XYZ file of C-alpha atoms in Angstrom:
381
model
C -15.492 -11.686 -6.788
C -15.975 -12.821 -10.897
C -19.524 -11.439 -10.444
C -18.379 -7.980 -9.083
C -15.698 -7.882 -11.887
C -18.863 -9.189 -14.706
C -20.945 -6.182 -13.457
C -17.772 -3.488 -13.651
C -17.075 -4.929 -17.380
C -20.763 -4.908 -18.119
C -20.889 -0.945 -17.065
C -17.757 0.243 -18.330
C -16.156 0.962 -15.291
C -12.771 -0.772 -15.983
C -9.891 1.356 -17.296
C -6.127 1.004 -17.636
C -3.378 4.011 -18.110
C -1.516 3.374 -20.905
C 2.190 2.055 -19.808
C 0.845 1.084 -16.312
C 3.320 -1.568 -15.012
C 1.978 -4.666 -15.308
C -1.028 -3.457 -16.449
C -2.714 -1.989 -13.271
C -6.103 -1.818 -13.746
C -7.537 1.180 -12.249
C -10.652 3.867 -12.817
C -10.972 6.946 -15.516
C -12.174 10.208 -13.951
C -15.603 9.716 -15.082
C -18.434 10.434 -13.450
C -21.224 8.538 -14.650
C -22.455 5.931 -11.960
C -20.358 5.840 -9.632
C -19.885 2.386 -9.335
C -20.523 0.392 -6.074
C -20.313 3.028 -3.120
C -19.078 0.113 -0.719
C -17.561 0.838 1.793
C -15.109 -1.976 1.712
C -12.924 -3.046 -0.922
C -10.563 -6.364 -1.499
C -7.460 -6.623 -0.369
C -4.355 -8.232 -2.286
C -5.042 -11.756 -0.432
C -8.765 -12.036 -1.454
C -10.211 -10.698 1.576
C -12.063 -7.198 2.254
C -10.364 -4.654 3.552
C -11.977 -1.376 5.678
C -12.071 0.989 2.984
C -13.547 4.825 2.213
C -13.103 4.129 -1.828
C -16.178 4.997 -3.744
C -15.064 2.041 -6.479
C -13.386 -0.965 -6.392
C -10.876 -2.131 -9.060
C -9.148 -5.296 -9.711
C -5.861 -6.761 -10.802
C -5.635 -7.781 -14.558
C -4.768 -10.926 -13.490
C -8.206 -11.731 -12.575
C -9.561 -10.960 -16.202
C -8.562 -13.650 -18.517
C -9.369 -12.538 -21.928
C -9.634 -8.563 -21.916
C -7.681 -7.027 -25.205
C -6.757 -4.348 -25.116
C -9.308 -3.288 -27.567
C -11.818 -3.575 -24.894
C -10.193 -0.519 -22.463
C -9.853 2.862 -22.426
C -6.029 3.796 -22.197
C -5.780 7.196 -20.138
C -2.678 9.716 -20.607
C 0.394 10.161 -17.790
C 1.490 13.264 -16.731
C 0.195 16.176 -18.105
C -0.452 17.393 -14.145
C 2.150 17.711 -11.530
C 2.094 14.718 -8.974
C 0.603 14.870 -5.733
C 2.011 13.953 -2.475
C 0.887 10.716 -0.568
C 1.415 10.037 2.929
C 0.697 7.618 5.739
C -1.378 8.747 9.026
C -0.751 8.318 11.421
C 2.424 6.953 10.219
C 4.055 4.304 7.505
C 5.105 2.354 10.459
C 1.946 -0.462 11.254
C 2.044 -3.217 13.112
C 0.981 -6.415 11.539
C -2.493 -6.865 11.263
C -2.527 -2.902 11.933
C -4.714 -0.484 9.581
C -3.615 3.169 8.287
C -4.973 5.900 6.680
C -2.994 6.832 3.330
C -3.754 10.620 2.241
C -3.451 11.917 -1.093
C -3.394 15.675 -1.540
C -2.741 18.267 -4.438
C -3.070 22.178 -5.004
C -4.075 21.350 -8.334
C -8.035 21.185 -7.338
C -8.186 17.634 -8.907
C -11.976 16.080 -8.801
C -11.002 12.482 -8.019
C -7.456 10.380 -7.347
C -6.727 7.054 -7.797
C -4.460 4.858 -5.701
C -1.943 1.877 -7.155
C -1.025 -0.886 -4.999
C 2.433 -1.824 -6.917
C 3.535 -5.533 -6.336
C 2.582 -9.071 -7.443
C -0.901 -8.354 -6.194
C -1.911 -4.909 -8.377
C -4.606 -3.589 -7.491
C -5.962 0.138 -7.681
C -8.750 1.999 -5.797
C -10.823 5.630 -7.121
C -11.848 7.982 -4.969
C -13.354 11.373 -5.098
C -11.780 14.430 -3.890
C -12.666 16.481 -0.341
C -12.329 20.248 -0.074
C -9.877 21.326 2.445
C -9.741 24.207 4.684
C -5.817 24.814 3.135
C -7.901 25.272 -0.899
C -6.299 21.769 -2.015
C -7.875 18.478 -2.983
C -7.348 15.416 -1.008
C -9.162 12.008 -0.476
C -8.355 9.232 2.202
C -7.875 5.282 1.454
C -8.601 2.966 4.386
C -6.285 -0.057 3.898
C -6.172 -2.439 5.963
C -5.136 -4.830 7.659
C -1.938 -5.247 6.499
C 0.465 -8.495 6.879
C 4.042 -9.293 5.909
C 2.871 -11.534 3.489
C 2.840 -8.810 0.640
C 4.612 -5.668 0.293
C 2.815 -2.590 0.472
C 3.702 -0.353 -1.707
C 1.502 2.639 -2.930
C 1.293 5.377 -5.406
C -1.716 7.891 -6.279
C -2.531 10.073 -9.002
C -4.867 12.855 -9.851
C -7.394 13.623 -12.356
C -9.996 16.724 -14.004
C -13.660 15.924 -15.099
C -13.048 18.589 -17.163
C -9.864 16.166 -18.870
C -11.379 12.345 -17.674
C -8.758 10.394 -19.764
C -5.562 12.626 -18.261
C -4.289 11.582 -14.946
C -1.212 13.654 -13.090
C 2.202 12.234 -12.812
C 2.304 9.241 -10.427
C 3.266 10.878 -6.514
C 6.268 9.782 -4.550
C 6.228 5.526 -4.251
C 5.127 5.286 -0.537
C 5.826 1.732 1.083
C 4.516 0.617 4.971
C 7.080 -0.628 7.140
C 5.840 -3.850 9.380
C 8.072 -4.192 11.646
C 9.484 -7.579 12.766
C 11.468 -9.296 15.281
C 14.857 -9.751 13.274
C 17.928 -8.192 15.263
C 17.814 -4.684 15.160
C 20.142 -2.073 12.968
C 22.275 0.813 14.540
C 21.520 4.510 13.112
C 24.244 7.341 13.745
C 25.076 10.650 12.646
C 28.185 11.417 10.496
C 27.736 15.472 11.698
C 26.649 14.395 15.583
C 23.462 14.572 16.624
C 23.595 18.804 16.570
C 23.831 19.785 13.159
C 23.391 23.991 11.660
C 20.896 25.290 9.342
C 23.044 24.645 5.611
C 24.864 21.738 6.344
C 24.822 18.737 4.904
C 23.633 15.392 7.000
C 23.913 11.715 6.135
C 22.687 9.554 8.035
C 23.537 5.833 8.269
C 21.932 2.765 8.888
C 24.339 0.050 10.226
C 23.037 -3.711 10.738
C 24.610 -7.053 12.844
C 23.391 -8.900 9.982
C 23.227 -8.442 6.211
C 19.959 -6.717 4.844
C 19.666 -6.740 1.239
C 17.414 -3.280 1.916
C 17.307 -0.328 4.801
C 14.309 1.870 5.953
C 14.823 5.497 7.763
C 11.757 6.771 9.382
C 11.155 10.162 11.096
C 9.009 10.520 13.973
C 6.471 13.035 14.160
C 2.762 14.200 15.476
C 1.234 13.967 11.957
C 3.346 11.244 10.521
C 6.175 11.341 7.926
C 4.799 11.702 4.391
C 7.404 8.778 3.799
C 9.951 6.705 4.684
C 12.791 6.347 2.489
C 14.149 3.225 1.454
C 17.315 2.347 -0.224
C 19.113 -0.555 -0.938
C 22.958 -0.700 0.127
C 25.225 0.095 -2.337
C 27.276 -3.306 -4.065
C 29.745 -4.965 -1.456
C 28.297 -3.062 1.346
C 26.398 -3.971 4.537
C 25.469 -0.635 5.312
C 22.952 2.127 4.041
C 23.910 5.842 4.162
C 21.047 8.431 3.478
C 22.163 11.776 2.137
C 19.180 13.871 3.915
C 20.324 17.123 1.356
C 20.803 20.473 3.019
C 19.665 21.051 7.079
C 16.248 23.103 7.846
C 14.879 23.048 10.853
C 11.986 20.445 8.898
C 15.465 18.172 9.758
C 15.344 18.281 13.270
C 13.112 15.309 14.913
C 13.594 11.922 16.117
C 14.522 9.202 13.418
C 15.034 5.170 13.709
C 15.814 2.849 10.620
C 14.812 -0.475 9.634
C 16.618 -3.911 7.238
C 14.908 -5.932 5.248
C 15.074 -8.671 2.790
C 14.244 -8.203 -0.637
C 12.049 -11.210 -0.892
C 10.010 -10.622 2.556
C 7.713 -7.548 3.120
C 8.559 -7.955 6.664
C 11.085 -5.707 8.170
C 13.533 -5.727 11.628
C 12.783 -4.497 14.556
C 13.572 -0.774 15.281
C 17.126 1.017 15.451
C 17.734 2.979 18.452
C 15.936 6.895 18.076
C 18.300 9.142 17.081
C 17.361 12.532 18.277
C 18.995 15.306 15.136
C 18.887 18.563 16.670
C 19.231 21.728 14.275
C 20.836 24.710 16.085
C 20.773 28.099 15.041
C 16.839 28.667 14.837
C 15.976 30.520 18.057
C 17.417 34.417 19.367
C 20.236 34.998 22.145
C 23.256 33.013 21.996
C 23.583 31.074 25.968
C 27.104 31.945 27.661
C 28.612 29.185 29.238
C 31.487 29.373 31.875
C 33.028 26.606 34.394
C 33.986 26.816 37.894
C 36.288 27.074 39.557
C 38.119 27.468 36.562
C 39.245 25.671 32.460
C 42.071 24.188 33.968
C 41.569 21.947 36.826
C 43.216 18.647 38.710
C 41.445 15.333 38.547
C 39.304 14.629 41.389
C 38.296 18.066 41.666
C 34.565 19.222 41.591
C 33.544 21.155 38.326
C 30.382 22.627 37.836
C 29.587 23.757 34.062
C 27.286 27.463 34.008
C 24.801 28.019 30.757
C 22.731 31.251 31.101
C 20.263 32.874 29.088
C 18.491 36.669 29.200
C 15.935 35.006 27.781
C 13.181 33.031 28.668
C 14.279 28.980 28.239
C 12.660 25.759 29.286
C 15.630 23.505 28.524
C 19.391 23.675 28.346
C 21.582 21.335 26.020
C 25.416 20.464 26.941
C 27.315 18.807 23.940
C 30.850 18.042 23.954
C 33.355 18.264 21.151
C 33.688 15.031 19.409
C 31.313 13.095 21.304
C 28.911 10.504 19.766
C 25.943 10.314 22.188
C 23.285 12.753 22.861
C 24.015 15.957 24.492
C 23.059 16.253 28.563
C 19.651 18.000 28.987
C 18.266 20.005 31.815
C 15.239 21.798 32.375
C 16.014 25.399 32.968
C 16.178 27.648 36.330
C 15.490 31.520 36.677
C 17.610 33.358 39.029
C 17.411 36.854 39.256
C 17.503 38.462 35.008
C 18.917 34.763 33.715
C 17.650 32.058 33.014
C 20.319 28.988 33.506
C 21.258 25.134 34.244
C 24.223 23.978 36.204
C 25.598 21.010 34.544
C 27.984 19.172 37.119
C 30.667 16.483 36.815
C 32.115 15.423 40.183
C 35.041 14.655 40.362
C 36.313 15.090 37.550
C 38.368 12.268 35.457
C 40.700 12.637 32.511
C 37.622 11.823 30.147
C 36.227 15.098 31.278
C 38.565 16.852 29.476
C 37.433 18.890 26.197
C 35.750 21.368 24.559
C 32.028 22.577 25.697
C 29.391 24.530 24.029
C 26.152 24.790 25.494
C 22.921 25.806 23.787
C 19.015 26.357 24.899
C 15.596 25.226 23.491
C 12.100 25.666 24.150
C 9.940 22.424 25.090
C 7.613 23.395 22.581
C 10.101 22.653 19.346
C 12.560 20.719 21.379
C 15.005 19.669 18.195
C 15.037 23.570 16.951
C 18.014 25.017 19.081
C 19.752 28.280 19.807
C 23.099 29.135 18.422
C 26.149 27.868 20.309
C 27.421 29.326 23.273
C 31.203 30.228 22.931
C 33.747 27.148 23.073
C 34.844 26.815 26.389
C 38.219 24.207 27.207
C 38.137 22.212 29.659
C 42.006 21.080 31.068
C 42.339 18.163 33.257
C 45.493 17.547 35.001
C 47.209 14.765 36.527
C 45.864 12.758 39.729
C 43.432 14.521 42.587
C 44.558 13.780 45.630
């Protein structure tokens, strides 16, 4: 290790930014040699880690007797930031490996990425083309315990400006999930929220977390997962999710953890958050034999659609779980699901809307069908 940090002090390779917390040592975009084209790197507890960096940088905690004389200081934030994200996800197992991806439209040459923590340490690496005309470049890290907290942050830099790096992107921080008794997430709005609204959602534990986690589920991977810590006096975490687009809808658990651990609980519950409003054709939706009916009887709830459906969703008024789901029938010019509830009880009783989706984007719904009351009377026979 001293001999690999000898040979990057002997050729100049070791550069802080000025006002770096903690002093993170980390690369200038130079482009003199590169360095030591390894393809692993060393990971916070002394051992290598799988890595596609082109340099490898340590902490300044392992370089007694640098002044600052003896660096280069670079300049923050005269580019925007990039984004950073996880693949396949910020969720790893322990022991696990992931991909983090940094990415920018401003056609930066190389970005660095900042490992934040007790154990600093930063990795260059120069950028790929991609088909989209941004810059990107992919860090192998790995593998990752809950003995240290991993949290990340990347930058971008010019040739054409080597001592200017871009604003610092988005903090990024893995989630390794433990064993510890798992948190409850719910919906203020319900689980079927409109394009425009407002959702909060919030993150309720058995036990008390000093910090929550919400992660979305998705094919690519959520660029993050935010973290928050309750506010004072409170058990609980609520996270304000801004105004509903259908980038909302998706499938979404959260997480507690303790401040002084990197390890986190095990996994809330999914909570499905389904965004009406984003496909054509409102459903109708009508009940037989009638709205007003005696308990005991057999009711059978009728969503149709002139157009062409895979699924049908049933949500009642007021209710906290997940709407019913049914996969869609055609018969004759409609396409429909018959939701039944035989026989009917007392807690049958509300108001209905139904709504239709395709399988394809399965939390991007239709608009509403009409409310439709339901009246339950007295005892069947």
């Amino acid at each position: 290790m001293m001999s690999i940090l000898s040979a990057l002090l002997c050729l100049g390779q070791l550069w802080t930014r000025e006002g770096a917390a903690g002093g993170v040592a980390a690369p200038p975009c130079s482009w003199g040699t590169s360095g030591f084209g390894s393809s692993s790197g060393w990971g916070p507890d002394g051992r290598r880690i799988s890595s596609d960096v082109r340099m490898q940088i340590s902490h300044m905690d392992s370089l007694p007797g640098l002044s600052l004389g003896q660096r280069i200081h670079m300049q923050a934030g005269s580019y925007s930031k990039p984004s950073l994200s996880a693949l396949p996800s910020p969720v790893v197992t322990s022991g696990g490996n992931v991909t983090l991806h940094c990415g920018s439209g401003e056609g930066f040459d190389r970005f660095i990425l900042t490992k934040e923590g007790d154990h600093r340490l930063s990795w260059a690496q120069d950028s790929e083309p991609h088909p989209s005309g941004r810059s990107q470049a992919l860090f192998s890290v790995g593998p990752v315990t809950p003995s240290h907290r991993w949290r990340f942050r990347c930058y971008g830099c010019s040739r054409t400006r080597p001592q200017v790096w871009s604003h610092p992107s988005d903090a990024l921080e893995l989630l390794i999930p433990g064993a510890s008794g798992k948190p409850s997430l719910l919906s203020q709005q319900g689980p079927i929220v409109a394009s425009g609204q407002s959702l909060t959602l919030q993150c309720r534990p058995d036990v008390g977390y000093d910090r929550f986690a919400l992660h979305k589920e998705t094919k690519q991977g959520l660029r993050k997962s935010l973290v928050l810590q309750p506010q004072a006096g409170l058990a609980q975490a609520h996270f304000p999710l801004d105004t509903v687009s259908s980038s909302h809808g998706g499938r979404y658990r959260c997480y507690g953890g303790y401040n002084l651990s990197s390890e986190w609980s095990a996994p809330s519950d999914p909570l499905d958050i389904l965004v009406a409003g984003h496909l054509p054709d409102r459903p109708s939706l009508s009940v037989q034999p009638g709205p007003r009916v005696a308990s005991g009887e057999n009711v059978t709830l009728l969503c149709q659609s002139p157009s062409w459906r895979d699924t049908f969703l049933l949500s009642k008024e007021g209710a906290a779980g997940p709407p019913l789901h049914l996969r869609s029938e055609h018969r004759g010019w409609q396409y429909q699901a018959v939701f039944s509830m035989s026989p009917v009880t007392s807690a049958h009783g509300g108001t209905y809307r139904c709504y239709s989706s395709h399988s394809i984007s399965p939390y991007l719904l239709s608009p509403p069908s009409e409310p439709l009351a339901l009246l339950v009377s007295g005892e069947g026979p």
